PDB file of C-alpha atoms in Angstrom:
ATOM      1  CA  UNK U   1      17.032  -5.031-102.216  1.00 74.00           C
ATOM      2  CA  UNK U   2      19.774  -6.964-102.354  1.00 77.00           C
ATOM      3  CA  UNK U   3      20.390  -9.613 -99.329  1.00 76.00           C
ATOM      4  CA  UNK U   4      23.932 -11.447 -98.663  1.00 78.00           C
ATOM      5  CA  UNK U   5      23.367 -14.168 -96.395  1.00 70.00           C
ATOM      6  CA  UNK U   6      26.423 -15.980 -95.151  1.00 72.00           C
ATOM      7  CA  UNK U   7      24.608 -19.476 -95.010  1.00 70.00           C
ATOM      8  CA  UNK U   8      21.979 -19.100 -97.719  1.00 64.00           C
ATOM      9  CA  UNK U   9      24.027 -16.568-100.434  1.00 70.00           C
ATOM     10  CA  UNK U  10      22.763 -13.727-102.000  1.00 74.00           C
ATOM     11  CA  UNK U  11      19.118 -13.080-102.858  1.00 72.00           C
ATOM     12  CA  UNK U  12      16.775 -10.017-103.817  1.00 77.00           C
ATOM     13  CA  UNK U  13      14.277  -8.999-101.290  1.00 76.00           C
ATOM     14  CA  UNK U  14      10.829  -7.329-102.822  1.00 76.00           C
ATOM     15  CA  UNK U  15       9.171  -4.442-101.204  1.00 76.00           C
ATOM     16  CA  UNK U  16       6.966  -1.951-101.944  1.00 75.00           C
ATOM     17  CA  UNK U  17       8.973   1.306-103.403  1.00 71.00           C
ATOM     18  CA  UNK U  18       8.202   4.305-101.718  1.00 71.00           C
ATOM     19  CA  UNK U  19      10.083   6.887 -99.638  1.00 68.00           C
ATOM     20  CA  UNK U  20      11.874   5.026 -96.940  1.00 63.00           C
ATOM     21  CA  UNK U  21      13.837   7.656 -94.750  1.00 64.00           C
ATOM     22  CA  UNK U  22      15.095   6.868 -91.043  1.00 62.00           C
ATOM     23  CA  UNK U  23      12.696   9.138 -89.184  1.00 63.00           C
ATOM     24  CA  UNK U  24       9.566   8.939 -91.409  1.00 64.00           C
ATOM     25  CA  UNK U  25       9.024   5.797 -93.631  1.00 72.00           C
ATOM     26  CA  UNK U  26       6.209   6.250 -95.976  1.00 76.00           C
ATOM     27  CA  UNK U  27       6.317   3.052 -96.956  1.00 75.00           C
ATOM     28  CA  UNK U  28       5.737   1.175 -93.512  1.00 77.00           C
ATOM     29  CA  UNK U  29       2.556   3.391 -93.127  1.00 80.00           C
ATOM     30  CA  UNK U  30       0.875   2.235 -96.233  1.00 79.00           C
ATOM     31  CA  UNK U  31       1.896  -0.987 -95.656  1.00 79.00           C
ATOM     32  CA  UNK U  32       0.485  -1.183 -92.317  1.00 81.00           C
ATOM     33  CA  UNK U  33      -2.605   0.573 -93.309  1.00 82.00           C
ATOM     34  CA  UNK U  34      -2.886  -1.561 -96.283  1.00 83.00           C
ATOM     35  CA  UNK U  35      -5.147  -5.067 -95.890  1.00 83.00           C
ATOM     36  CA  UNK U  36      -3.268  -6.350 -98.756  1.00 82.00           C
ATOM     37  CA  UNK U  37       0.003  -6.053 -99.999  1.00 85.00           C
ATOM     38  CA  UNK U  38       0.426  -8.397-103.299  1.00 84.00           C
ATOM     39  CA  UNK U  39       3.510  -9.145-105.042  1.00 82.00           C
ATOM     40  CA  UNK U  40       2.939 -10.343-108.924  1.00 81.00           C
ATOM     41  CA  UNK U  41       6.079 -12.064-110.219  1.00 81.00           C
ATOM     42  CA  UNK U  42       7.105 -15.110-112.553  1.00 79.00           C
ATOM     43  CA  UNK U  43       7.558 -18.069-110.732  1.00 78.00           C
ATOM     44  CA  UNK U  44      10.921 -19.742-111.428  1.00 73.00           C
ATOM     45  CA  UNK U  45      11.945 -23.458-110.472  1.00 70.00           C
ATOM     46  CA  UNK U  46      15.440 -23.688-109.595  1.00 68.00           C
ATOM     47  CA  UNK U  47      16.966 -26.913-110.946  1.00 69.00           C
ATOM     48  CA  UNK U  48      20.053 -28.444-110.399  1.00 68.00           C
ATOM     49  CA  UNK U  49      22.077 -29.238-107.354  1.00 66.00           C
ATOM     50  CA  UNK U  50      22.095 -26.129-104.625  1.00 62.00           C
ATOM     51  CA  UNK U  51      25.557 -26.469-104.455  1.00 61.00           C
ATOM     52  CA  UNK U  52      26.439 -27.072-108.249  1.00 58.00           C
ATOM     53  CA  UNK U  53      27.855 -24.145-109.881  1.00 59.00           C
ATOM     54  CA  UNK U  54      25.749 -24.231-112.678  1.00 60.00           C
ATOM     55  CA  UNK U  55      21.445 -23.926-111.863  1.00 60.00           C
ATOM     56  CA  UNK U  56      19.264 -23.637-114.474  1.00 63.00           C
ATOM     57  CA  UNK U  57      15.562 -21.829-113.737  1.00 65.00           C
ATOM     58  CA  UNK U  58      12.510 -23.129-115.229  1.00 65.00           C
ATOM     59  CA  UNK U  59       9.626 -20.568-115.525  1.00 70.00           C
ATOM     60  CA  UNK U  60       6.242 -22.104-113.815  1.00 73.00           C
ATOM     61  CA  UNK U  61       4.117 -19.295-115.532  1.00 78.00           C
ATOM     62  CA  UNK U  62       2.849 -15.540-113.450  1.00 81.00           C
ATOM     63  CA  UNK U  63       1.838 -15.818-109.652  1.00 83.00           C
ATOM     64  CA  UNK U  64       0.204 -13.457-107.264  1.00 83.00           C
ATOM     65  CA  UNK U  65       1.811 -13.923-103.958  1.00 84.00           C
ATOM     66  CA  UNK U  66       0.352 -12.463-100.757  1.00 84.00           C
ATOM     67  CA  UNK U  67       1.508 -15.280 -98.259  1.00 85.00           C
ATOM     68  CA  UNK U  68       4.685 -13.145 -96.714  1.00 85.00           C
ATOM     69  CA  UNK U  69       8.487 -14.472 -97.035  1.00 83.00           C
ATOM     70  CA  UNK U  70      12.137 -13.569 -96.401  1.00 79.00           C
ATOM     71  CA  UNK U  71      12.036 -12.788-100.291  1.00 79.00           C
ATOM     72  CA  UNK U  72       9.386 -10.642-100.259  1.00 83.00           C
ATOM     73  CA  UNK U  73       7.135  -8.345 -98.663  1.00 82.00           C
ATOM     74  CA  UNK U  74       3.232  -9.357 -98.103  1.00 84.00           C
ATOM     75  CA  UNK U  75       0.519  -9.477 -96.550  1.00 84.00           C
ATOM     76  CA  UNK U  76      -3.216 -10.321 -96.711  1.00 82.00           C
ATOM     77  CA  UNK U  77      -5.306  -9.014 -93.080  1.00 82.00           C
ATOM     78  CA  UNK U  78      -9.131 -10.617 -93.153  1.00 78.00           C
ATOM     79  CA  UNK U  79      -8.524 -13.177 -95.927  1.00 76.00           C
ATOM     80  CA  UNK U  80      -6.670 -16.007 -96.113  1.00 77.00           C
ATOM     81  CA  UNK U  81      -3.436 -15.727 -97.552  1.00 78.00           C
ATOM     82  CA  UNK U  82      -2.459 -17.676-100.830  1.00 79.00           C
ATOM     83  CA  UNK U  83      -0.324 -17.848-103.487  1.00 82.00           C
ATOM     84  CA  UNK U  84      -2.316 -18.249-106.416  1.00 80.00           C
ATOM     85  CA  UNK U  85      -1.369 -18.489-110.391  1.00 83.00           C
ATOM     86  CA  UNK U  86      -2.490 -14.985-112.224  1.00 78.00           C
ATOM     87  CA  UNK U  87      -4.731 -17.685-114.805  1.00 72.00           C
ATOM     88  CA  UNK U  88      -6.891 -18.327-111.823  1.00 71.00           C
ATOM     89  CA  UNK U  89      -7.176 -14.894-110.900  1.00 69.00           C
ATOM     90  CA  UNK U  90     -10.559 -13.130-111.539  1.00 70.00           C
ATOM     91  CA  UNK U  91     -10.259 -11.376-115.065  1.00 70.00           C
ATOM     92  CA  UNK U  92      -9.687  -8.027-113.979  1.00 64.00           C
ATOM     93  CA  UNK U  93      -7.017  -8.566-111.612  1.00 66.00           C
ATOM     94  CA  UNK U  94      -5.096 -10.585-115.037  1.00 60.00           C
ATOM     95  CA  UNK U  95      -5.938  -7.662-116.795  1.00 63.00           C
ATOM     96  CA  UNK U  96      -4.475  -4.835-114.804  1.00 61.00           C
ATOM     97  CA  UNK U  97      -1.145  -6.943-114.085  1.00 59.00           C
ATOM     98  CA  UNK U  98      -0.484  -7.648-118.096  1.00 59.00           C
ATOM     99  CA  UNK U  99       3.186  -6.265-118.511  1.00 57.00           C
ATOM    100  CA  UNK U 100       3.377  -2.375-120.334  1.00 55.00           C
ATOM    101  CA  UNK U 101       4.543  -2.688-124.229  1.00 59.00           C
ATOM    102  CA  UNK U 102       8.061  -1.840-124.481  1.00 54.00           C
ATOM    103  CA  UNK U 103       8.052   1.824-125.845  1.00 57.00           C
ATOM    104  CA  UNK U 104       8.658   2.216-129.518  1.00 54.00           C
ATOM    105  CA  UNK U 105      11.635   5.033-129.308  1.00 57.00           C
ATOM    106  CA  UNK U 106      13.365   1.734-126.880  1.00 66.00           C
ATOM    107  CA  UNK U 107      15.895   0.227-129.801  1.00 80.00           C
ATOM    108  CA  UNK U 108      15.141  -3.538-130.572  1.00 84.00           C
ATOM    109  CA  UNK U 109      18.262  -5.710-128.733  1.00 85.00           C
ATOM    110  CA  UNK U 110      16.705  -3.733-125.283  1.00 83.00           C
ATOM    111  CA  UNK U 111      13.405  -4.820-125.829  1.00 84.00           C
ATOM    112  CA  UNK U 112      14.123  -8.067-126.924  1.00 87.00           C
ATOM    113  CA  UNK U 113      16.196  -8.466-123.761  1.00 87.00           C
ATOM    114  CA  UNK U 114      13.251  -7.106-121.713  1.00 85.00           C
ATOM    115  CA  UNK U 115      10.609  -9.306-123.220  1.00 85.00           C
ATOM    116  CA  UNK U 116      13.567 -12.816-122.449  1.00 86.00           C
ATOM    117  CA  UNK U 117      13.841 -11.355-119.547  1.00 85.00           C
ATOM    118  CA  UNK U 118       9.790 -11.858-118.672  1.00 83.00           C
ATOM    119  CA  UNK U 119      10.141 -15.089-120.285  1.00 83.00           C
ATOM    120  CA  UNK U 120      12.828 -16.730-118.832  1.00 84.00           C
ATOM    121  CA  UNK U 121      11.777 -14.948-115.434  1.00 81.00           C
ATOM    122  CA  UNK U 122      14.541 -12.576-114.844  1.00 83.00           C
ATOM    123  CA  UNK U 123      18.323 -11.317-115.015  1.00 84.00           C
ATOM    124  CA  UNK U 124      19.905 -14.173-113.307  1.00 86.00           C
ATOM    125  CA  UNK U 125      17.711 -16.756-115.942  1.00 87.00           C
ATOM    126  CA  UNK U 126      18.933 -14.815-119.282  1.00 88.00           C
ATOM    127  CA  UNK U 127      22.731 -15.052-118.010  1.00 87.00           C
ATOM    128  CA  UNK U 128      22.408 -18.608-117.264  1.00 89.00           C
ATOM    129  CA  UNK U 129      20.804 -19.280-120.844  1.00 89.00           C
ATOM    130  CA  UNK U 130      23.957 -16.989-122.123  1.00 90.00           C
ATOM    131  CA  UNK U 131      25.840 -19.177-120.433  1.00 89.00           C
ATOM    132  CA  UNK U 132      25.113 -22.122-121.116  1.00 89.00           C
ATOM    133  CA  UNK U 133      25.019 -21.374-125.328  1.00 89.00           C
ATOM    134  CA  UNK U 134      28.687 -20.015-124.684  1.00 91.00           C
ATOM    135  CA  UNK U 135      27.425 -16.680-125.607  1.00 89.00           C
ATOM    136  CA  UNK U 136      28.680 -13.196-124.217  1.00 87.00           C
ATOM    137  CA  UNK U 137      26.110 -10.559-124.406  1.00 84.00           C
ATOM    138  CA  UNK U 138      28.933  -7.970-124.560  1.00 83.00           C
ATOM    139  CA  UNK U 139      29.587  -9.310-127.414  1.00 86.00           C
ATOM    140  CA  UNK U 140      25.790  -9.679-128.621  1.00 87.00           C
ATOM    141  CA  UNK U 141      24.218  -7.373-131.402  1.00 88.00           C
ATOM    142  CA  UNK U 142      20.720  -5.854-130.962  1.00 88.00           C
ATOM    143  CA  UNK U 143      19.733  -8.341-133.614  1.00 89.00           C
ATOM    144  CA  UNK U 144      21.523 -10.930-132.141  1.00 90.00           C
ATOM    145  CA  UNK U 145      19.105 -10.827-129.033  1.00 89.00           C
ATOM    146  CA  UNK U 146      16.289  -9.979-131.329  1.00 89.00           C
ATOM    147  CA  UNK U 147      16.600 -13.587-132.787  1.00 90.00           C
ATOM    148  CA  UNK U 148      17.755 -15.328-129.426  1.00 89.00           C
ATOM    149  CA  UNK U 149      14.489 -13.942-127.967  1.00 88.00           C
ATOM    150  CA  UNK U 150      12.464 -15.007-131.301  1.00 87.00           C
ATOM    151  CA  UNK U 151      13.557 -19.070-130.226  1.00 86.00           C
ATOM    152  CA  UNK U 152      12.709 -18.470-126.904  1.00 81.00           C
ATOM    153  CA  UNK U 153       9.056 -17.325-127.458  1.00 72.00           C
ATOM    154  CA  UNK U 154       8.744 -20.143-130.146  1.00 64.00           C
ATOM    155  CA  UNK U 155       9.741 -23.002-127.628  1.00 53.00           C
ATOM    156  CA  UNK U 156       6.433 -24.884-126.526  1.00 52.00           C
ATOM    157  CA  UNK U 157       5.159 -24.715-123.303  1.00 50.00           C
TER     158      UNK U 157
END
């Protein structure tokens, strides 16, 4: 969801997506009957100055949150809560949250935008790296982003 804050801005909520209606929400009962509600996202750094016009995010690597926030939606009932990184989870928890391979009828500039996108750790990220090469990506070919995300992946951690 998106959330416009007069004092902080704009920012995306997480929840879980199920049927949400006024009378009946489908999702409050699972998440009240759930004892953990996990959200597994890239962690991005903001850096620059809040109020500068220009941020740039710096990807921290994949983290399993279940400590709630105003940003997202968690919980964790009997166990402590933590955030912890997804290379410190057990092995079969990394396993099962390993993105899905793009599907191969999905042309090549929208799965090279999907995989910057997981790189760079989301929209927002990719727009500010457009941004700040000069580039438009109306104007962008598919093998235009093809390439662009080809030097991404080959930067060094």
């Amino acid at each position: 969801q998106r959330v416009e804050d007069p004092v902080q801005g704009e920012w995306d909520r997480w929840s879980v997506r199920l049927h949400d209606a006024p009378r009946s929400s489908v999702a409050a009962v699972y998440v009240e009957r759930a004892d953990i509600v996990a959200l597994a996202a890239m962690a991005v750094v903001r850096v620059g100055d809040r109020d500068a016009r220009v941020q740039r995010a710096r990807v921290s690597g994949r983290m399993l949150y279940t400590t709630p926030s105003a940003a997202r939606l968690a919980k964790a009932v009997g166990v402590e809560a933590v955030d912890i990184p997804l290379d410190d989870a057990p092995g079969w928890l990394s396993a099962a949250l390993v993105p899905a391979a793009p599907a191969a009828d999905q042309d090549p500039g929208r799965a090279a935008y999907a995989r910057l996108e997981r790189a760079l750790g989301g929209r927002e990220a990719v727009r500010a790296l457009l941004r700040e090469r000069g580039l438009s990506p109306r104007a962008m070919k598919p093998e235009d982003w093809v390439a662009l995300a080809e030097e991404i992946e080959e930067v060094p951690e």
